[in-house]
Amino acid sequence: NGGQRDQRDLTEEILEAVDQHEHVPTAEVFPSTPQDKIKAALDRLASRQMVEYETHDKEEVHLTEEGQAIADEGSHEYKVWDAVREAGRLSLKDPSLANASAKLGQGNAFKLKWIKKDGDALVSLADSVSDTTREQLQYAQEHRAFQDPKLLKDYSKRKLVNTQKVIAYVARKGPRWAKEMPVEVTDLTAEMIADGSWNTANFKPYNFKAKGTLGGEGVGGGTGALHPLNKVREEFRKIFFNMGFEEMPTARFVDSGFWNFDALYVPQQHPARDLQDTFYVSDPPEAGPPSADESMDIVLAEMDVDDDQDESDHPSSDPATRAKDTTARLDYQAYYDNVRAVHQDGKYGSIGYRYPYTDAETRRLVLRTHTTAISAYVLHRLSANPRPCRYFSIDRVFRNETVDATHLAEFHQIEGVIADYNLTLGGLQAFLKRFFRNIGVPDLKFKPAYNPYTEPSMEVFAWHEGLNKIVEIGNSGMFRPEMLLAMGLPENLRVYGFGLSLERPTMIKYGISNIRELLGHKVDLGFIESNPAVRLDRE
Ligand code: PHE
């Protein structure tokens, strides 16, 4: 790393200079090195007490553009005198006297008695003059100060110079002076402890002043910032955890038609599966048959270990082994056959949809249109060890929608599923009331609705203060037996499901009316970095 090598060289140079001179004024000894680099090197040495230093700020004089022109070409009065002397007689109407500089110069040259008026012309009164202004400015240019400090006020007022503060340092030997950087140990090892060498080792001191990797100068002091969606998402996660939910793994953005639709008893010719609504993936061309997903199962196996549960159910404590133990009890081929049978011919007391079920449709790869695809996978897996449980997820889903102020082609879904024996619709309503009260939405209204995978289904409505009307805030229902029994779950284990978008509550909390201000290329990064933390009003 070049920067580090420079820094090391500079440290050596400073040691060299301090060795040779009692006091080393860094601005003079290292005029072309930026003082912040000098300071970093001095700090390295000072933290080891090899060198001590003091900080001096001083004012430096700098010429303005006009001051520089005078230093280069002479003062206004000098230029006038010079022109008069050269011409012998210079007509007052001469165009060279028309500019501002010449007007100013004429007055001064009269005062200095360098020239006088003779009829309608100017004549010189001196063979040679000394241009003090130029000389003083030249001195200031070279020394960054005036010879007589009283001059500064005058020249500043005339806007020929200004001053700049510069920080410089004066370094000298410290109590632990050494001409060379000692070799320093950066790690304490087991061997050093064993052989006792740690006792005498020369450890590199901690640098408590080091800036972190984000310690830049950017907006917000260079710190990171959470996106508003992430803040609201964290609030929802806490609410779910407080209500006894576990989080489903949701990394599977691309899923098969099987998990996204068929497993949820969505018929293969359902309009939601149309190209207009769903993004299909063309490469790779298709998914394999439904099977165990190891990356999902390992996460889920962590959840299987429940404090109240008999540990003998889980002979292994290693999640990978535990995942295999659980899924060994699952027969994905049998499950697939059940799904086909219930769609095509009817099963479990249902007459089914009665259409020819095609394997190709189940294998199409889609950008998941809802996180319910994940819930389906997790619920099927539950049939290996059926028990009451609560799962949630909050992640991204994709729909082929026309983008407008309230819709993007992708958004985040908050989804929960609750499995328990003999659940009823009243229980779902009671749960939803409690859940939404937790996010500060007190009065719910339920409206019967239709989902292919839930029966009954209810849309959830609530009063919106700002809009002064009732708005839809979520969708819910009880998963159909066609879906759950095909998975192999016991008949009296019922499952609630509900979903809402993360964007809507976020937009309400942050007072955003256009979703494109929240997500996508039009987002104002200043807003993302400065938006406040959010709190949903919990019970
Ligand atoms: N998947 C539904 C949606 O996209 C939400 C939902 C989940 C509804 C579970 C019922 C049960 O809106």
XYZ file of C-alpha atoms and ligand atoms in Angstrom:
551
model
C 0.000 0.000 0.000
C 1.598 3.190 -1.272
C -0.068 5.439 1.292
C 1.297 3.376 4.123
C 4.773 3.330 2.633
C 4.743 7.156 2.344
C 3.619 7.384 5.922
C 6.459 5.135 7.050
C 8.992 7.202 5.095
C 7.625 10.386 6.626
C 7.933 8.905 10.122
C 11.576 8.134 9.373
C 12.184 11.622 8.016
C 10.704 13.169 11.130
C 12.903 10.999 13.364
C 15.904 12.057 11.302
C 15.034 15.759 11.641
C 14.329 15.510 15.377
C 17.643 13.699 15.813
C 19.504 16.572 14.153
C 17.637 19.600 15.505
C 16.306 20.290 18.940
C 13.091 21.828 17.580
C 11.585 20.868 14.284
C 8.972 23.313 12.936
C 7.208 21.011 10.542
C 5.790 23.642 8.205
C 9.312 24.860 7.449
C 11.090 21.515 7.403
C 8.388 19.771 5.347
C 6.849 22.622 3.353
C 5.330 20.441 0.661
C 3.829 17.756 2.910
C 0.180 18.279 3.950
C 0.055 19.019 7.667
C -2.559 16.301 8.320
C -0.069 13.686 7.094
C 2.555 15.216 9.352
C 0.131 15.033 12.264
C -0.653 11.351 11.620
C 3.067 10.538 11.645
C 3.659 12.654 14.752
C 0.765 10.923 16.520
C 2.308 7.550 15.766
C 5.548 8.658 17.325
C 3.927 10.533 20.198
C 1.780 7.534 21.203
C 5.086 5.715 21.770
C 6.522 8.751 23.559
C 9.437 8.792 21.123
C 8.600 12.327 20.085
C 6.631 15.174 21.631
C 5.043 17.973 19.695
C 3.159 21.205 20.069
C 0.572 22.631 17.769
C 0.935 26.188 16.554
C -1.595 27.884 14.409
C -0.311 30.897 12.588
C -1.729 33.314 10.092
C -0.250 33.277 6.641
C -0.496 36.200 4.263
C -1.634 35.363 0.739
C -1.840 37.800 -2.178
C -5.182 38.336 -3.869
C -5.361 38.308 -7.664
C -4.937 42.081 -7.720
C -2.090 41.912 -5.188
C -0.388 39.274 -7.300
C -0.686 41.460 -10.423
C 1.017 44.317 -8.535
C 3.784 42.023 -7.298
C 4.333 40.862 -10.882
C 3.935 44.081 -12.890
C 4.178 46.993 -10.443
C 1.640 49.235 -8.727
C -1.001 51.300 -10.551
C 0.930 54.516 -9.830
C 4.159 52.954 -11.043
C 2.533 51.911 -14.309
C 1.212 55.430 -14.877
C 4.557 57.043 -14.062
C 6.329 54.550 -16.314
C 4.006 55.329 -19.235
C 4.443 59.104 -18.717
C 8.224 58.789 -18.491
C 8.376 56.711 -21.657
C 6.137 59.077 -23.617
C 7.858 62.230 -22.316
C 4.465 63.988 -22.423
C 1.338 61.897 -22.160
C -1.910 63.488 -23.277
C -4.648 63.398 -20.642
C -6.880 62.014 -23.382
C -4.555 59.114 -24.097
C -6.615 55.900 -24.107
C -4.058 54.203 -21.823
C -5.274 56.486 -19.008
C -8.923 55.486 -19.365
C -8.999 52.279 -17.316
C -9.703 51.993 -13.595
C -6.129 51.042 -12.716
C -4.742 54.138 -14.486
C -7.275 56.425 -12.789
C -6.289 55.115 -9.352
C -2.582 55.234 -10.317
C -2.751 58.843 -11.510
C -4.064 60.102 -8.156
C -1.375 58.256 -6.216
C 1.400 59.347 -8.598
C 0.333 62.992 -8.079
C 0.395 62.480 -4.269
C 3.850 60.929 -4.489
C 4.996 63.798 -6.710
C 6.108 61.376 -9.438
C 4.148 63.244 -12.144
C 2.411 66.592 -12.647
C -0.075 68.167 -15.002
C 1.365 70.356 -17.746
C -1.437 71.909 -19.828
C -3.455 68.995 -21.226
C -0.700 66.456 -20.659
C 1.154 64.644 -17.898
C 4.922 64.932 -17.412
C 7.335 63.043 -15.180
C 8.922 64.632 -12.109
C 11.419 61.857 -11.319
C 14.044 59.891 -13.237
C 13.533 56.871 -11.033
C 11.011 55.938 -8.354
C 10.880 53.150 -5.829
C 7.650 51.181 -6.012
C 7.211 50.419 -2.289
C 3.818 48.782 -2.730
C 5.256 46.246 -5.147
C 8.275 45.588 -2.928
C 6.175 45.062 0.162
C 3.857 42.705 -1.678
C 6.786 40.792 -3.118
C 8.157 40.382 0.393
C 4.788 39.173 1.620
C 4.536 36.730 -1.248
C 7.877 35.206 -0.423
C 7.605 35.160 3.376
C 3.838 34.772 3.710
C 4.049 37.721 6.109
C 4.883 41.468 6.004
C 8.226 42.702 7.180
C 6.359 45.276 9.229
C 3.287 43.513 10.661
C 1.435 46.846 10.848
C 1.121 46.802 7.059
C -1.244 43.833 7.129
C -4.283 45.909 8.095
C -3.722 48.438 5.330
C -3.136 45.867 2.581
C -6.074 43.744 3.744
C -8.327 46.791 3.556
C -7.108 47.486 0.027
C -7.985 43.850 -0.789
C -4.458 43.144 -2.018
C -3.877 40.385 0.541
C -5.838 38.090 2.775
C -4.811 35.776 5.570
C -5.185 32.051 6.004
C -4.861 30.099 9.216
C -2.400 27.234 9.020
C -1.727 24.640 11.601
C 1.874 23.613 12.040
C 3.716 21.585 14.585
C 6.966 21.823 16.432
C 8.435 18.446 17.276
C 11.204 17.423 19.642
C 12.531 14.317 21.341
C 10.210 12.587 23.796
C 10.942 10.663 27.013
C 11.351 7.403 25.091
C 13.348 8.841 22.262
C 14.766 6.394 19.758
C 16.040 7.071 16.308
C 14.294 4.058 14.854
C 10.771 2.714 15.086
C 11.002 -0.355 17.325
C 9.715 -3.705 16.082
C 6.297 -4.074 17.631
C 4.189 -7.101 18.425
C 0.572 -6.830 17.275
C -0.827 -10.159 18.500
C -0.715 -11.962 21.791
C -0.293 -15.646 20.964
C -0.685 -18.819 22.994
C 3.055 -19.470 22.563
C 3.914 -16.061 24.035
C 1.845 -16.846 27.091
C 3.364 -20.326 27.401
C 6.986 -19.223 27.093
C 6.554 -16.023 29.098
C 7.813 -13.765 26.301
C 4.650 -11.629 26.574
C 6.221 -10.197 29.730
C 8.899 -8.330 27.875
C 7.352 -8.055 24.439
C 7.053 -4.606 22.910
C 3.342 -4.410 22.081
C 2.022 -1.989 19.541
C -0.143 0.542 21.400
C -3.825 0.782 20.644
C -4.764 3.744 18.512
C -7.960 4.944 20.122
C -8.087 7.917 17.808
C -8.230 5.865 14.613
C -11.228 6.667 12.504
C -13.475 3.754 11.672
C -13.903 2.614 8.103
C -16.953 4.857 7.873
C -15.225 7.815 9.441
C -15.418 9.920 6.312
C -16.741 13.391 5.950
C -20.009 12.484 4.241
C -23.531 13.399 5.198
C -24.436 12.204 8.670
C -20.819 12.285 9.777
C -19.996 9.343 7.532
C -22.054 6.888 9.508
C -24.329 4.343 7.911
C -28.063 4.819 7.809
C -30.903 2.363 7.831
C -33.513 2.693 5.114
C -36.969 3.615 6.496
C -38.306 0.259 5.302
C -35.666 -1.484 7.375
C -36.572 0.543 10.448
C -40.257 -0.297 10.168
C -39.344 -3.895 9.375
C -37.384 -4.084 12.645
C -40.416 -2.802 14.526
C -42.586 -5.513 12.978
C -40.006 -8.183 13.728
C -40.048 -7.182 17.410
C -43.841 -7.343 17.491
C -43.798 -10.817 15.932
C -41.119 -12.066 18.313
C -43.052 -10.642 21.276
C -46.107 -12.573 20.094
C -44.197 -15.840 19.968
C -43.485 -16.032 16.224
C -40.369 -17.467 14.599
C -38.876 -16.028 11.434
C -38.965 -18.056 8.241
C -35.937 -18.039 5.909
C -36.859 -16.003 2.837
C -33.750 -15.984 0.646
C -35.580 -17.856 -2.132
C -36.608 -14.976 -4.433
C -36.955 -17.257 -7.440
C -39.303 -20.147 -6.816
C -41.107 -22.750 -8.857
C -44.713 -22.539 -9.974
C -45.217 -25.501 -7.670
C -44.420 -23.665 -4.427
C -45.661 -20.247 -5.521
C -49.010 -21.531 -6.867
C -49.773 -25.272 -7.003
C -48.951 -26.024 -3.380
C -51.348 -23.190 -2.484
C -54.135 -24.774 -4.511
C -53.994 -21.990 -7.116
C -55.303 -23.631 -10.310
C -52.888 -23.678 -13.223
C -55.090 -21.465 -15.370
C -55.651 -18.869 -12.629
C -55.263 -15.282 -13.926
C -52.587 -14.500 -11.288
C -50.321 -16.893 -13.163
C -50.656 -14.912 -16.404
C -47.636 -13.140 -17.789
C -49.353 -9.837 -17.024
C -49.169 -10.584 -13.317
C -46.124 -12.762 -12.821
C -42.518 -12.386 -13.888
C -41.243 -15.683 -15.274
C -37.551 -16.550 -15.361
C -36.277 -17.961 -18.658
C -32.791 -19.024 -17.618
C -32.507 -21.661 -16.259
C -35.524 -22.899 -18.236
C -37.172 -24.817 -15.419
C -37.018 -25.941 -11.813
C -36.458 -29.508 -10.698
C -39.282 -31.415 -9.039
C -40.288 -30.233 -5.557
C -37.667 -31.392 -3.104
C -36.026 -30.581 0.200
C -34.114 -27.272 0.142
C -31.100 -27.695 2.375
C -30.490 -23.986 2.948
C -34.080 -23.574 4.122
C -34.030 -26.745 6.199
C -30.895 -25.806 8.134
C -32.470 -22.533 9.256
C -35.752 -24.243 10.062
C -33.979 -26.987 12.026
C -32.706 -24.277 14.393
C -36.319 -23.395 15.106
C -37.350 -26.998 15.673
C -35.509 -27.033 18.967
C -38.063 -25.758 21.384
C -37.469 -25.428 25.127
C -40.723 -27.180 26.013
C -40.079 -29.992 23.625
C -38.682 -33.389 24.358
C -35.050 -33.327 23.294
C -35.237 -37.034 22.409
C -37.107 -35.942 19.289
C -33.832 -34.393 18.167
C -31.042 -36.878 18.692
C -28.528 -34.571 17.070
C -27.643 -31.055 18.149
C -26.039 -30.236 14.798
C -28.564 -28.262 12.714
C -27.459 -29.852 9.432
C -27.957 -33.360 10.783
C -31.156 -32.314 12.503
C -32.425 -30.866 9.222
C -31.755 -34.172 7.466
C -33.395 -36.161 10.282
C -36.553 -34.107 9.940
C -36.811 -34.075 6.175
C -36.039 -37.799 5.951
C -39.595 -38.210 7.164
C -40.927 -36.201 4.214
C -41.818 -37.761 0.876
C -41.805 -34.995 -1.713
C -42.933 -37.305 -4.533
C -45.978 -38.412 -2.530
C -46.723 -34.756 -1.742
C -46.487 -33.829 -5.409
C -48.876 -36.667 -6.308
C -51.328 -35.422 -3.680
C -51.223 -31.878 -5.062
C -51.834 -33.114 -8.587
C -54.665 -35.365 -7.436
C -56.431 -32.655 -5.451
C -56.196 -30.164 -8.357
C -57.135 -32.583 -11.130
C -59.454 -35.163 -9.656
C -60.344 -33.951 -6.187
C -59.285 -35.582 -2.926
C -59.839 -35.252 0.851
C -63.574 -34.836 0.296
C -63.048 -32.007 -2.235
C -64.174 -32.359 -5.839
C -61.056 -30.466 -6.992
C -60.821 -28.202 -10.032
C -61.137 -31.005 -12.594
C -58.641 -29.923 -15.247
C -55.621 -31.734 -16.686
C -52.760 -30.839 -14.352
C -49.470 -30.332 -16.181
C -46.036 -30.972 -14.793
C -44.471 -28.210 -16.962
C -46.544 -25.530 -15.236
C -45.259 -26.623 -11.817
C -41.686 -26.367 -13.042
C -41.816 -22.826 -14.414
C -39.512 -20.512 -12.507
C -41.094 -17.325 -11.192
C -40.002 -14.307 -9.208
C -42.118 -15.137 -6.191
C -45.361 -13.165 -6.218
C -45.904 -13.598 -2.497
C -44.006 -14.887 0.517
C -46.837 -17.403 0.913
C -44.636 -19.588 -1.340
C -42.218 -19.776 1.587
C -45.061 -20.432 4.036
C -46.157 -23.367 1.848
C -42.683 -24.898 1.986
C -42.513 -24.411 5.755
C -45.999 -25.811 6.372
C -45.287 -28.903 4.299
C -42.145 -29.414 6.324
C -44.223 -29.111 9.487
C -45.976 -32.355 8.551
C -42.780 -34.228 9.540
C -43.440 -33.140 13.114
C -46.898 -31.542 13.338
C -47.328 -29.182 16.266
C -48.779 -25.778 17.101
C -46.431 -23.055 15.882
C -46.248 -19.459 14.660
C -44.086 -18.313 11.766
C -43.605 -14.939 10.119
C -41.581 -13.435 7.305
C -40.958 -9.947 5.942
C -39.351 -9.850 2.540
C -39.546 -8.821 -1.073
C -42.054 -10.041 -3.640
C -42.541 -9.221 -7.309
C -45.605 -8.472 -9.388
C -45.866 -7.391 -12.967
C -47.813 -4.206 -12.188
C -47.984 -0.826 -13.863
C -45.790 1.430 -11.780
C -47.587 4.434 -10.279
C -47.565 6.545 -7.112
C -48.599 3.634 -4.916
C -47.390 0.565 -6.836
C -43.978 -0.713 -7.787
C -43.224 -3.993 -9.527
C -41.685 -5.141 -6.274
C -42.638 -4.578 -2.664
C -42.256 -6.192 0.735
C -44.760 -8.498 2.294
C -45.281 -9.002 5.976
C -46.746 -12.450 6.434
C -47.694 -14.568 9.386
C -48.968 -18.139 9.757
C -50.309 -19.731 12.900
C -50.887 -23.471 13.192
C -52.852 -24.955 16.047
C -55.469 -27.596 16.738
C -59.108 -26.744 16.096
C -58.648 -23.076 15.300
C -61.738 -21.059 14.329
C -62.375 -17.919 12.309
C -63.217 -15.998 15.496
C -59.727 -16.775 16.757
C -58.244 -15.281 13.599
C -60.251 -12.096 14.057
C -59.181 -11.846 17.699
C -55.559 -12.400 16.731
C -55.663 -9.782 13.954
C -57.216 -7.235 16.315
C -54.428 -7.818 18.786
C -51.729 -7.698 16.107
C -52.950 -4.454 14.590
C -53.511 -2.878 18.009
C -49.803 -3.525 18.509
C -48.981 -1.299 15.554
C -51.328 1.435 16.661
C -54.362 0.480 14.543
C -57.243 0.006 16.984
C -60.487 -0.613 15.073
C -60.625 -3.250 12.390
C -63.361 -4.158 9.959
C -63.424 -7.499 8.168
C -64.805 -8.096 4.718
C -65.329 -11.546 3.195
C -62.899 -12.070 0.333
C -61.569 -14.764 -1.937
C -58.133 -16.389 -2.075
C -57.615 -19.723 -3.808
C -55.690 -20.981 -0.777
C -57.854 -19.761 2.110
C -61.468 -20.400 3.017
C -62.910 -18.401 4.593
C -60.863 -15.360 3.567
C -61.119 -11.859 4.989
C -59.793 -8.540 3.861
C -58.811 -6.365 6.808
C -59.855 -2.701 6.814
C -59.079 0.138 9.207
C -59.864 3.808 9.606
C -57.177 6.074 8.114
C -56.958 9.401 9.972
C -55.115 11.249 7.206
C -57.294 10.056 4.346
C -60.436 10.274 6.492
C -61.758 7.001 5.197
C -61.595 3.266 5.680
C -58.667 1.635 3.842
C -57.645 -1.952 3.195
C -54.612 -2.871 5.268
C -54.285 -6.600 4.871
C -55.547 -9.932 3.678
C -56.097 -13.068 5.688
C -57.800 -16.424 5.918
C -57.719 -20.022 7.008
C -55.717 -22.252 4.706
C -57.830 -24.725 2.788
C -57.887 -28.450 3.626
C -57.027 -29.112 -0.056
C -53.700 -27.444 0.676
C -53.001 -28.688 4.225
C -54.173 -32.290 3.888
C -52.142 -32.738 0.685
C -49.120 -31.757 2.773
C -49.855 -34.562 5.215
C -50.842 -32.333 8.148
C -53.384 -33.863 10.566
C -57.024 -33.028 9.885
C -57.646 -31.004 13.047
C -54.476 -28.898 12.719
C -55.768 -25.654 11.225
C -53.664 -22.793 9.962
C -54.347 -19.060 9.851
C -52.518 -16.907 7.344
C -52.371 -13.183 6.888
C -50.364 -10.705 4.893
C -49.869 -6.966 4.507
C -47.389 -4.763 2.731
C -44.450 -3.189 4.552
C -44.578 -0.159 2.280
C -47.999 1.074 3.308
C -47.337 1.476 7.050
C -43.888 2.916 6.245
C -45.346 5.542 3.926
C -47.940 6.453 6.544
C -45.324 6.700 9.329
C -42.994 8.885 7.235
C -45.717 10.890 5.526
C -44.652 9.809 2.036
C -47.312 9.931 -0.661
C -45.322 8.619 -3.637
C -43.734 5.204 -3.301
C -40.961 6.225 -5.695
C -39.642 8.528 -2.947
C -39.099 5.418 -0.852
C -37.658 2.897 -3.313
C -35.806 3.068 -6.582
C -33.563 5.478 -8.465
C -35.490 8.643 -7.578
C -34.904 8.260 -3.857
C -33.306 11.272 -2.161
C -30.301 9.865 -0.312
C -30.326 12.836 2.076
C -33.780 11.761 3.231
C -32.663 8.160 3.690
C -29.678 9.264 5.765
C -31.485 11.778 7.934
C -34.882 10.184 8.539
C -35.634 9.609 12.203
C -36.060 6.305 13.992
C -39.600 5.036 14.034
C -41.673 3.504 16.768
C -44.890 1.709 16.202
C -47.142 2.249 19.174
C -47.053 -1.062 20.902
C -49.416 -2.107 23.641
N -50.576 -14.019 -0.088
C -51.562 -13.036 0.258
C -51.322 -11.777 -0.557
O -50.550 -11.812 -1.448
C -51.554 -12.725 1.714
C -52.107 -13.867 2.491
C -51.235 -14.700 3.138
C -53.454 -14.117 2.540
C -51.709 -15.775 3.830
C -53.955 -15.166 3.255
C -53.087 -16.002 3.874
O -51.889 -10.750 -0.308
